[in-house]
Each structure stands twice: as structure tokens, then as C-alpha cells.
Amino acid sequence: KQLTGNELRKLFLDFFAGKDHLVQASASLIPENDPSLLLIGAGMAPFKPFFTGKMKPPHLRIATSQKCVRTGDIENVGRTARHHTFFEMLGNFSFGDYFKKEAIAWAWEFLTEYLEMPKDKLWITIHTGDDEAFAIWHDDIRIPADRIIRMEENFWEIGPGPCGPCSEIHIDLGEDRGCGRPDCTVGCNCDRYLEIWNLVFTQFDRDEAGNYTPLAKKNIDTGAGLERIASVLQNKRSNFETDLLYPIIEYAAGIAGVTYGRSAKQDVSLKVIADHGRSMTVMIGDGVLPSNEGRGYVLRRILRRAVRHGRLLGIEKPFLTDIVDIVAKLFAQAYPDIHDKQEYIKKVIQLEEERFHNTLAQGIELLNRQIQELARTGETLLDGATAFKLYDTYGFPWELTEEILSEHNMMLDKQSFDQAMAGQRERARSARQDNGEKTVIPDLSGLVTESLCYNPEAEQAKLVLLLK
Ligand code: ATP
Ligand code: MG
Ligand code: MG
Ligand code: MG
């Protein structure tokens, strides 16, 4: 069935509203009262207290489309067809109400009846010991046994909190999308079997020490990637070609003067820019500001990585703020607050981009010289002092340095870099004691919206946005 991303999001939420779910707006990317998480990375994350019983949910069934950021997937962006740092997770949740039978039946109904996905292309994975899930898939839904795969790793958890065995739905996109290895099957890391939906049967609570306690009530937590389902429905070879992301690719290709689909390497850069452009826009909209630690560092790293990929494409001028306009338009229906904060978001990005632009070229030059020197002497390890200089003087997040090195099969001496960092912190501490730190805070006042003014996170982060 042919649907736009917006139509798909709405259809999902309407479907579950029809099954008596309360449809809630996405929570902020910044977790509330959850120090174990830097950023929300799953639909269930904002609902942890409902699962554990600490708080009473407004309704026993909820459905959302949740904004998610997974920094852990950053290296995959553009290299697989399916990974983003920012994506939207569609989810339905049961807090001690319905369980496996309904969760499985409804997921199947939505995919095969509402979205008209071909039944014989769908593959199921379950946890090795989950005979109950097997029986439902096999006897009720009538999936042949050879398309229900038992896997040890089908146990879902994200940090401490509610977790449990899970069952995933994958779609076989055909041989030509695969790696071609004879043992390629569901679970292979290539793009042939696309994981679209994870149904988690939340039965345990994991504590910080790694102990699992059975929960008083059994819950359901499901997560389906909006962009992935859109790619299937729109018959695209990757998430990036769906209407949710392609306008950003077109924009970036336009200013770089390149054509998407001509060079694999350039396509990676275009996809990185499209992905990171969405991430930075939504993160800033939710109150994150660039800094050298915590989520502010995640934002800084993502933004600077996008700038570097722009440069790889030959873009010499700042180009990121126009992406905010595109993203705000794409999200006008789903997240109208981004549109309201558009000018503010652009200002933050403009400051950070300019700042990095001024030093990026010199930093790249320094790094390239070092890479040549290493190559000449047959070495592969960049010393920590150089990486620290790139970080401190040229604003290179160390991960960026490491990534550039890896493109030349080289590595960063992380240990000696950490030592240089520790030395820097020590010097900064004693300097502060000597003369008291003087900080310059850029004036964002006219641009800061009401809600952001009262966001303590943003206020605090603003202090970190020093003009060094
Ligand atoms: P994968 O194995 O492809 O990395 P996952 O098993 O890590 O996915 P889950 O944690 O099960 O993903 O998340 C639930 C759903 O969210 C996935 O089935 C997928 O549709 C979607 N999803 C997960 N990670 C990403 C991502 N980085 N970008 C886009 N969609 C994602
Ligand atoms: Mg993953
Ligand atoms: Mg998976
Ligand atoms: Mg999964």
C-alpha cells in the first residue's frame, strides 16, 4: 500500500486508538527523572515508571510515535539502508492489561491487512524458550514453522528497567538486496531481511547491578521504525529515499552540485547530512545545546560530523540552517513545536557551525599531514597529543578524528588522548581557582521561546556554550 510517512504515522495511531489505546504525543528527547539515560532511544523509555508500577498510567493502553536518538548507530548511518541517529518509533503499550496474544494479533493485522504487506515475505523471530509465542504465531496466525526462528538474543533491554523476551517481525526484501552469502538469513546484518517491528513481552525489571526481578504485572512494549516501514511501502531501497528524508538529500545534493545515486561514497555523505540534520534540529528543539559533555556533546559531535561530510562533498560554506527549514516543514504535522522554535534552532546551529567552520580546514590539514607521516613510516597509531590538539584547538570531537583515521586503516591512541584530556581538566581547574572563570554567553534571548526559557536543562547548557 502506498502511504506517505505522515499518513503511515497517523494510520498506526488511529489503528491502536481503535483498539482502545490512548494516543499520546511524543515525549521530549530529554529523559525526565531518568539519570540512566542520556537521550530517549525507544518508545518505552518515557513509560518506565508505568511498567514498574511506580506510577499509574493515565490509561492501561497507550500508543505513541516517539522521537528517538541512538548515538550507538551513528557509524551505521548511510552504510546500512535502515539506521539513523534520529528516528521515530511507533509503539503500542500495555501496562498490565493485554499480553502476547493481542500484541501479536494486532501487529499482524496492521501489517498485513492495513498495510497489505505480503504474508509470505514476513519472518518471525522469538526467544529460544518462548513456546507461548511460538504457539501464537504458528497456531493462531498460521505462520509456517520454518519462518519462526528461535534466537537466544531475542531479549530486549535498554539500560536498567523493564525488559523481557521479544519477538520481531522481519520482511524479506529479496535476494538482490542481500549480501549473497549462502548462510544469509534473518538476523544477518545486511539489508535483505529488514527488521520492522519488535514486540517486547516486558516481564522483568533489571536493576543497576544486573539482577532481574519478575514484575508484578506483565506488560507489552512494542517498537516499529516509521522510516523502515515507509521504505517498504514506498518501495524504496533505503529509509533515506522515503518522503521523510529525501527532501534533505535533494537539498544537500543541490548545494554540493552532486547527484544522488552516482557514487556510493557521496551517497553516504548525503545520507549522513540528512540524518544528522534531523537529529540536530529535533535535539535543539527539545532543549539540548552544544557542549563538551553529556547530551550536549552528542549534539556537537553530530553537528560537526555533518559539517565534515559537507566538506567531503565540496560544500565550503555553512549550509546547515537551511536544513532546519526543511525539517520543520517535514515535521509540521507531527511535531509543530519545531516550527515554532525554528528561528531559535537555526541560531544555535549557525553559531556552532560557524565556530567549527573557522577551524575545520586547518584541522583537516593538520590531520592529513599526520596521516601521511604515519603512512610513510608504516605506522597506524595517531598519538594522543595530536588528537588532543585537534580537539582543543580545532574543535574535533575525538570520535571524528578516529573516524577519519579509520578511513585510512589507522587508529587513535585513545589512552594517551585521555591522559591529555585529564591534564587539561586539571589545568582548567587550577586556572579557575587562580582568577575565577570569565564566561561570555551569546545572547539568544530574543529567540528563546517561553518553554525553553524555563527549561533548566537549556539554561544550564547555555552556560556551557561559552565563546572560548
Ligand atoms: P537493528 O537490529 O536493525 O539494529 P534493533 O533490534 O536494534 O534494530 P530495536 O531496539 O528492536 O531495534 O527497536 C525497535 C524498532 O525500531 C526496530 O525494529 C526498528 O524498526 C526501529 N529502529 C531501531 N533502531 C533504529 C535506527 N537506528 N534507525 C531507524 N530505526 C530503528
Ligand atoms: Mg540496533
Ligand atoms: Mg535487531
Ligand atoms: Mg530489535
Coordinates of C-alpha atoms and ligand atoms in Angstrom, one line a residue:
K1 CA 0.0 0.0 0.0
Q2 CA 1.3 3.4 -1.0
L3 CA 1.4 5.8 2.0
T4 CA 3.4 9.0 2.9
G5 CA 5.3 9.0 6.2
N6 CA 2.7 11.3 7.7
E7 CA -0.2 9.1 6.6
L8 CA 1.6 6.0 8.0
R9 CA 2.2 7.6 11.4
K10 CA -1.5 8.6 11.6
L11 CA -2.8 5.2 10.4
F12 CA -0.8 3.5 13.1
L13 CA -2.0 5.7 15.9
D14 CA -5.6 5.6 14.6
F15 CA -5.4 1.8 14.4
F16 CA -4.4 1.5 18.0
A17 CA -6.9 4.2 19.1
G18 CA -9.5 1.8 17.6
K19 CA -8.2 -0.9 19.9
D20 CA -8.9 1.4 22.9
H21 CA -5.4 2.9 23.2
L22 CA -4.8 6.4 24.4
V23 CA -2.8 8.2 21.8
Q24 CA -0.2 10.4 23.4
A25 CA 2.2 12.9 21.9
S26 CA 5.9 12.0 21.8
A27 CA 7.9 12.8 24.9
S28 CA 10.9 15.1 24.7
L29 CA 14.2 13.5 23.7
I30 CA 15.5 14.6 27.1
P31 CA 14.5 12.0 29.7
E32 CA 12.6 13.1 32.7
N33 CA 13.9 11.9 36.1
D34 CA 16.0 9.2 34.5
P35 CA 19.7 9.7 35.1
S36 CA 20.4 6.3 33.5
L37 CA 19.7 7.7 30.0
L38 CA 21.3 10.4 28.0
L39 CA 18.6 10.6 25.4
I40 CA 15.3 8.7 24.7
G41 CA 16.2 5.8 22.4
A42 CA 12.9 3.8 22.5
G43 CA 9.2 4.4 22.7
M44 CA 9.0 2.7 26.0
A45 CA 11.7 4.8 27.7
P46 CA 9.3 7.5 28.9
F47 CA 7.0 4.9 30.3
K48 CA 9.4 3.0 32.6
P49 CA 7.6 4.1 35.8
F50 CA 4.3 2.7 34.4
F51 CA 5.9 -0.6 33.7
T52 CA 7.5 -1.0 37.1
G53 CA 4.3 0.1 38.8
K54 CA 6.0 3.2 40.3
M55 CA 3.4 5.5 38.7
K56 CA -0.1 4.9 37.5
P57 CA -0.6 5.4 33.7
P58 CA -3.5 7.6 32.5
H59 CA -4.8 4.5 30.6
L60 CA -3.8 0.9 30.6
R61 CA -3.2 1.0 26.8
I62 CA -1.2 3.8 25.2
A63 CA 0.1 4.3 21.6
T64 CA 2.7 6.8 20.5
S65 CA 5.1 7.9 17.8
Q66 CA 8.2 8.6 19.9
K67 CA 11.2 10.7 18.8
C68 CA 14.3 8.6 19.4
V69 CA 18.0 9.2 19.2
R70 CA 20.5 6.3 19.1
T71 CA 24.1 7.6 19.0
G72 CA 25.3 4.0 19.1
D73 CA 24.0 3.6 15.5
I74 CA 26.0 6.7 14.2
E75 CA 28.6 4.6 12.3
N76 CA 25.8 2.7 10.6
V77 CA 24.2 5.8 9.2
G78 CA 24.4 5.8 5.4
R79 CA 26.2 2.4 5.5
T80 CA 23.1 0.4 6.1
A81 CA 19.7 1.2 4.5
R82 CA 18.0 1.2 7.8
H83 CA 19.9 3.0 10.6
H84 CA 19.5 6.6 11.8
T85 CA 20.7 8.5 14.8
F86 CA 17.2 10.1 14.9
F87 CA 14.2 8.1 14.0
E88 CA 10.5 7.8 15.0
M89 CA 9.4 4.7 16.8
L90 CA 5.8 3.7 16.5
G91 CA 4.7 1.8 19.6
N92 CA 1.7 0.3 21.4
F93 CA 2.0 -0.4 25.1
S94 CA 0.0 -2.4 27.7
F95 CA 0.5 -1.8 31.4
G96 CA -0.6 -5.0 33.0
D97 CA -3.5 -5.2 30.5
Y98 CA -3.3 -7.3 27.3
F99 CA -0.3 -9.5 26.7
K100 CA 1.3 -11.7 23.9
K101 CA -1.8 -12.9 22.2
E102 CA -3.3 -9.5 21.4
A103 CA 0.1 -7.8 20.8
I104 CA 1.0 -10.4 18.1
A105 CA -2.5 -10.5 16.5
W106 CA -2.7 -6.7 16.2
A107 CA 0.8 -6.3 14.8
W108 CA -0.1 -8.9 12.2
E109 CA -3.4 -7.3 11.4
F110 CA -1.9 -3.9 11.0
L111 CA 1.0 -5.1 8.7
T112 CA -0.9 -7.5 6.5
E113 CA -4.5 -6.0 6.4
Y114 CA -4.0 -2.3 6.9
L115 CA -0.6 -2.0 5.1
E116 CA -1.2 -5.0 2.9
M117 CA 2.3 -6.4 3.3
P118 CA 2.8 -9.8 1.7
K119 CA 2.3 -12.5 4.4
D120 CA 4.7 -15.0 2.8
K121 CA 7.6 -12.4 2.9
L122 CA 7.3 -11.9 6.7
W123 CA 9.6 -13.7 9.0
I124 CA 9.3 -14.0 12.8
T125 CA 11.9 -14.4 15.5
I126 CA 11.2 -15.4 19.0
H127 CA 13.2 -16.0 22.2
T128 CA 14.7 -19.5 22.3
G129 CA 12.5 -20.7 25.1
D130 CA 9.3 -18.9 24.3
D131 CA 7.0 -21.7 23.4
E132 CA 4.0 -19.5 24.1
A133 CA 4.9 -17.0 21.4
F134 CA 5.7 -19.9 19.0
A135 CA 2.2 -21.3 19.6
I136 CA 0.5 -18.0 18.9
W137 CA 2.5 -17.3 15.7
H138 CA 2.1 -20.9 14.5
D139 CA -1.3 -22.0 15.6
D140 CA -3.3 -18.7 15.6
I141 CA -1.6 -16.7 12.9
R142 CA -0.6 -19.7 10.9
I143 CA 3.0 -18.9 10.1
P144 CA 4.8 -22.0 8.9
A145 CA 7.3 -23.3 11.5
D146 CA 10.3 -22.7 9.2
R147 CA 9.7 -19.0 9.2
I148 CA 9.6 -18.7 13.0
I149 CA 13.2 -18.6 14.2
R150 CA 14.2 -19.1 17.8
M151 CA 17.1 -16.8 18.8
E152 CA 19.0 -16.5 22.1
E153 CA 19.5 -12.8 21.6
N154 CA 15.7 -12.1 21.5
F155 CA 15.7 -10.5 24.9
W156 CA 15.2 -6.7 24.9
E157 CA 16.6 -4.3 27.4
I158 CA 17.8 -0.7 27.4
G159 CA 19.8 0.1 30.4
P160 CA 18.3 -0.7 33.8
G161 CA 14.5 -1.0 33.9
P162 CA 11.7 -3.1 32.4
C163 CA 12.8 -5.8 29.9
G164 CA 11.9 -9.2 28.7
P165 CA 11.9 -11.7 25.8
C166 CA 10.8 -10.4 22.5
S167 CA 9.5 -11.4 19.1
E168 CA 10.5 -9.5 16.0
I169 CA 8.9 -9.2 12.6
H170 CA 11.2 -9.0 9.6
I171 CA 10.4 -8.7 5.9
D172 CA 12.4 -10.4 3.2
L173 CA 13.2 -7.7 0.6
G174 CA 14.6 -10.2 -1.9
E175 CA 17.8 -11.7 -2.8
D176 CA 19.1 -8.7 -4.7
R177 CA 19.1 -6.7 -1.5
G178 CA 21.2 -9.1 0.4
C179 CA 24.9 -9.8 1.0
G180 CA 24.7 -13.0 -1.1
R181 CA 26.4 -15.2 1.5
P182 CA 25.0 -18.8 1.5
D183 CA 24.2 -18.5 5.2
C184 CA 22.3 -15.2 4.8
T185 CA 19.1 -15.4 6.7
V186 CA 17.0 -13.4 9.3
G187 CA 19.3 -11.7 11.7
C188 CA 22.0 -11.2 9.1
N189 CA 23.4 -7.7 9.2
C190 CA 22.8 -7.0 5.5
D191 CA 19.8 -5.2 4.1
R192 CA 17.8 -8.3 2.9
Y193 CA 15.8 -9.2 6.0
L194 CA 14.6 -5.9 7.3
E195 CA 13.6 -5.8 11.0
I196 CA 10.5 -3.7 11.1
W197 CA 8.8 -4.4 14.5
N198 CA 9.9 -5.6 17.9
L199 CA 7.3 -6.9 20.3
V200 CA 8.7 -7.0 23.8
F201 CA 7.0 -9.0 26.5
T202 CA 8.0 -7.0 29.4
Q203 CA 8.1 -9.3 32.4
F204 CA 11.3 -8.3 34.4
D205 CA 12.8 -5.3 36.0
R206 CA 16.6 -5.1 35.8
D207 CA 18.4 -3.1 38.4
E208 CA 21.8 -1.3 38.1
A209 CA 23.6 -4.4 39.4
G210 CA 22.1 -6.6 36.7
N211 CA 19.6 -8.5 38.8
Y212 CA 16.3 -9.5 37.1
T213 CA 13.1 -9.3 39.3
P214 CA 9.8 -10.6 37.8
L215 CA 7.3 -7.7 37.5
A216 CA 4.0 -8.0 39.4
K217 CA 2.1 -7.4 36.1
K218 CA 3.1 -8.5 32.6
N219 CA 3.3 -5.7 30.0
I220 CA 3.6 -5.2 26.3
D221 CA 6.1 -2.8 24.8
T222 CA 6.4 -2.7 21.0
G223 CA 8.5 -0.6 18.7
A224 CA 8.3 -0.3 14.9
G225 CA 10.6 2.1 12.9
L226 CA 8.4 4.5 11.0
E227 CA 11.1 5.2 8.3
R228 CA 11.7 1.5 7.8
I229 CA 8.0 0.7 7.2
A230 CA 7.8 3.8 4.9
S231 CA 10.7 2.4 2.9
V232 CA 8.8 -0.9 2.3
L233 CA 5.5 0.8 1.5
Q234 CA 7.1 3.4 -0.8
N235 CA 9.2 0.7 -2.5
K236 CA 12.5 2.4 -1.8
R237 CA 15.9 0.9 -1.4
S238 CA 16.6 2.7 1.9
N239 CA 14.9 4.8 4.5
F240 CA 16.7 7.8 3.1
E241 CA 14.7 7.7 -0.1
T242 CA 11.4 7.9 1.6
D243 CA 9.5 11.2 1.7
L244 CA 10.6 11.5 5.3
L245 CA 14.2 12.2 4.4
Y246 CA 14.6 12.6 0.7
P247 CA 14.0 16.3 0.5
I248 CA 17.1 16.9 2.7
I249 CA 19.2 14.7 0.4
E250 CA 18.0 16.7 -2.5
Y251 CA 18.9 20.0 -0.9
A252 CA 22.3 18.8 0.1
A253 CA 23.0 17.3 -3.3
G254 CA 21.9 20.6 -4.8
I255 CA 24.2 22.8 -3.0
A256 CA 27.1 20.3 -3.3
G257 CA 26.4 20.1 -7.0
V258 CA 26.3 16.3 -6.9
T259 CA 23.7 13.8 -8.0
Y260 CA 22.4 11.2 -5.5
G261 CA 22.9 7.6 -6.6
R262 CA 26.0 8.2 -8.7
S263 CA 28.7 7.5 -6.2
A264 CA 28.5 5.2 -3.1
K265 CA 30.9 7.4 -1.2
Q266 CA 29.0 10.6 -1.9
D267 CA 25.7 8.9 -1.1
V268 CA 27.0 8.1 2.4
S269 CA 27.8 11.7 3.0
L270 CA 24.4 12.9 1.7
K271 CA 22.7 10.3 4.0
V272 CA 24.8 11.4 7.0
I273 CA 23.8 15.0 6.4
A274 CA 20.1 14.1 6.0
D275 CA 20.1 12.0 9.2
H276 CA 22.2 14.4 11.3
G277 CA 20.2 17.4 10.1
R278 CA 17.1 15.8 11.5
S279 CA 18.9 14.8 14.7
M280 CA 20.3 18.2 15.5
T281 CA 17.1 20.0 14.7
V282 CA 15.0 17.9 17.0
M283 CA 17.6 17.8 19.7
I284 CA 17.9 21.5 19.9
G285 CA 14.1 21.9 19.7
D286 CA 13.9 19.7 22.8
G287 CA 16.3 22.0 24.6
V288 CA 19.8 20.4 24.1
L289 CA 22.6 22.9 23.3
P290 CA 26.1 22.1 22.1
S291 CA 28.6 21.5 24.8
N292 CA 31.6 19.3 25.7
E293 CA 29.7 16.8 27.8
G294 CA 26.6 14.7 28.1
R295 CA 23.9 15.2 25.6
G296 CA 25.3 18.5 24.5
Y297 CA 28.4 16.6 23.4
V298 CA 26.3 14.2 21.4
L299 CA 24.7 17.1 19.6
R300 CA 28.1 18.8 19.0
R301 CA 29.5 15.6 17.6
I302 CA 26.6 15.0 15.3
L303 CA 26.6 18.6 14.1
R304 CA 30.4 18.7 13.4
R305 CA 30.2 15.3 11.7
A306 CA 27.6 16.7 9.4
V307 CA 29.8 19.7 8.6
R308 CA 32.7 17.4 7.8
H309 CA 30.6 15.3 5.4
G310 CA 29.5 18.5 3.8
R311 CA 33.1 19.3 3.2
L312 CA 33.7 15.8 1.7
L313 CA 31.1 16.8 -0.8
G314 CA 32.8 20.0 -1.5
I315 CA 30.5 22.3 0.4
E316 CA 32.7 25.1 1.6
K317 CA 30.0 27.4 3.1
P318 CA 27.8 27.0 6.2
F319 CA 24.8 25.1 5.0
L320 CA 23.0 23.5 8.0
T321 CA 20.5 26.2 8.9
D322 CA 18.5 25.7 5.7
I323 CA 18.1 22.1 6.7
V324 CA 16.2 23.2 9.7
D325 CA 13.6 24.9 7.5
I326 CA 13.2 21.6 5.5
V327 CA 13.0 19.5 8.7
A328 CA 10.5 21.9 10.3
K329 CA 8.3 21.6 7.2
L330 CA 8.6 17.8 7.1
F331 CA 7.6 17.7 10.7
A332 CA 4.9 20.4 10.7
Q333 CA 2.2 17.9 11.2
A334 CA 3.9 15.5 13.7
Y335 CA 5.9 18.0 15.8
P336 CA 4.6 21.5 15.3
D337 CA 6.7 22.8 18.1
I338 CA 9.8 22.5 15.9
H339 CA 8.2 25.0 13.6
D340 CA 7.6 27.4 16.5
K341 CA 11.2 27.2 17.6
Q342 CA 12.6 27.3 14.1
E343 CA 14.5 30.6 14.4
Y344 CA 15.9 29.7 17.7
I345 CA 17.1 26.3 16.4
K346 CA 18.7 28.0 13.4
K347 CA 20.5 30.5 15.6
V348 CA 22.0 27.8 17.8
I349 CA 23.1 25.8 14.7
Q350 CA 24.5 28.9 13.0
L351 CA 26.7 29.7 16.0
E352 CA 28.0 26.2 16.3
E353 CA 28.6 25.7 12.6
E354 CA 30.4 28.9 12.2
R355 CA 32.6 28.1 15.1
F356 CA 33.6 24.8 13.7
H357 CA 34.0 26.1 10.1
N358 CA 36.7 28.5 11.2
T359 CA 38.9 25.7 12.3
L360 CA 37.8 22.7 10.3
A361 CA 40.0 23.2 7.3
Q362 CA 43.1 23.8 9.3
G363 CA 42.4 20.8 11.5
I364 CA 41.9 18.6 8.4
E365 CA 45.2 19.8 7.0
L366 CA 47.0 19.0 10.3
L367 CA 45.4 15.6 10.4
N368 CA 46.2 14.8 6.8
R369 CA 49.8 15.7 7.3
Q370 CA 50.0 13.3 10.3
I371 CA 48.3 10.6 8.3
Q372 CA 50.8 10.9 5.5
E373 CA 53.6 10.9 8.0
L374 CA 52.2 7.7 9.6
A375 CA 51.8 6.1 6.2
R376 CA 55.4 7.0 5.3
T377 CA 56.8 5.3 8.4
G378 CA 54.4 2.4 8.1
E379 CA 52.7 3.2 11.4
T380 CA 49.0 3.1 12.1
L381 CA 48.6 4.8 15.6
L382 CA 48.0 8.5 15.9
D383 CA 49.4 9.9 19.1
G384 CA 47.1 11.3 21.8
A385 CA 48.8 14.7 21.8
T386 CA 47.9 15.4 18.2
A387 CA 44.3 14.2 18.7
F388 CA 44.1 16.4 21.7
K389 CA 45.3 19.4 19.7
L390 CA 42.7 18.6 17.1
Y391 CA 40.1 18.5 19.9
D392 CA 41.2 21.5 21.8
T393 CA 42.4 23.9 19.1
Y394 CA 40.4 22.8 16.1
G395 CA 37.2 21.5 17.8
F396 CA 37.4 17.9 16.5
P397 CA 35.4 15.5 18.7
W398 CA 37.8 12.6 19.2
E399 CA 35.3 10.3 17.6
L400 CA 35.6 12.3 14.4
T401 CA 39.4 12.1 14.4
E402 CA 39.1 8.3 15.0
E403 CA 36.6 8.0 12.1
I404 CA 38.9 9.9 9.7
L405 CA 41.8 7.7 10.8
S406 CA 39.8 4.5 10.3
E407 CA 39.2 5.6 6.7
H408 CA 42.9 5.2 6.3
N409 CA 43.0 1.9 8.3
M410 CA 44.6 3.8 11.2
M411 CA 43.7 4.3 14.8
L412 CA 43.8 6.8 17.6
D413 CA 45.9 6.2 20.7
K414 CA 42.8 6.7 22.9
Q415 CA 44.7 6.1 26.2
S416 CA 47.2 8.9 25.6
F417 CA 44.4 11.1 24.4
D418 CA 42.5 10.5 27.6
Q419 CA 45.7 11.4 29.5
A420 CA 46.0 14.7 27.6
M421 CA 42.3 15.4 28.4
A422 CA 42.8 14.7 32.1
G423 CA 45.8 17.0 32.1
Q424 CA 43.7 19.7 30.5
R425 CA 40.9 19.4 33.1
E426 CA 43.5 19.6 35.9
R427 CA 45.0 22.8 34.4
A428 CA 41.5 24.3 33.9
R429 CA 40.6 23.6 37.5
S430 CA 43.7 25.3 38.9
A431 CA 43.3 28.2 36.5
R432 CA 39.7 28.7 37.7
Q433 CA 40.9 28.8 41.3
D434 CA 43.5 31.4 40.4
N435 CA 41.5 34.0 38.7
G436 CA 37.9 33.0 38.5
E437 CA 36.5 32.0 35.1
K438 CA 35.1 34.6 32.8
T439 CA 32.5 33.4 30.5
V440 CA 30.8 35.0 27.6
I441 CA 27.3 33.8 26.9
P442 CA 25.9 34.6 23.5
D443 CA 22.6 36.4 23.6
L444 CA 19.8 34.1 22.5
S445 CA 17.2 35.9 24.5
G446 CA 15.0 37.2 21.7
L447 CA 14.9 33.8 20.1
V448 CA 14.3 31.7 23.1
T449 CA 10.7 30.6 23.4
E450 CA 8.8 30.7 26.6
S451 CA 9.1 26.9 27.2
L452 CA 12.8 26.9 26.6
C453 CA 13.3 29.9 28.9
Y454 CA 12.0 27.8 31.7
N455 CA 13.8 24.6 30.7
P456 CA 16.5 24.2 33.4
E457 CA 18.5 21.9 31.1
A458 CA 18.6 24.6 28.4
E459 CA 19.6 27.3 30.9
Q460 CA 22.4 25.2 32.2
A461 CA 23.6 24.2 28.8
K462 CA 23.6 27.8 27.7
L463 CA 26.3 28.4 30.3
V464 CA 28.4 25.8 28.6
L465 CA 28.0 27.5 25.3
L466 CA 31.0 29.7 26.0
L467 CA 32.7 31.7 23.4
K468 CA 36.1 30.3 24.3
Ligands
ATP1 P1 18.5 -3.4 14.3 O1 18.8 -4.8 14.6 O2 18.1 -3.2 12.8 O3 19.7 -2.5 14.7 P2 17.2 -3.1 16.8 O4 17.0 -4.6 17.0 O5 18.4 -2.5 17.4 O6 17.3 -2.9 15.2 P3 15.0 -2.3 18.4 O7 15.8 -1.9 19.6 O8 14.3 -3.7 18.5 O9 15.9 -2.2 17.1 O10 14.0 -1.2 18.1 C1 12.6 -1.4 17.6 C2 12.5 -0.9 16.2 O11 12.9 0.4 16.0 C3 13.3 -1.8 15.2 O12 12.6 -3.0 14.9 C4 13.4 -0.8 14.0 O13 12.2 -0.9 13.2 C5 13.5 0.5 14.7 N1 14.9 1.0 14.8 C6 15.8 0.6 15.7 N2 17.0 1.2 15.6 C7 16.8 2.1 14.6 C8 17.6 3.1 13.9 N3 18.9 3.3 14.4 N4 17.1 3.8 12.9 C9 15.9 3.6 12.5 N5 15.0 2.7 13.0 C10 15.5 1.9 14.1
MG2 MG 20.2 -1.9 16.6
MG3 MG 17.7 -6.2 15.8
MG4 MG 15.1 -5.4 17.6

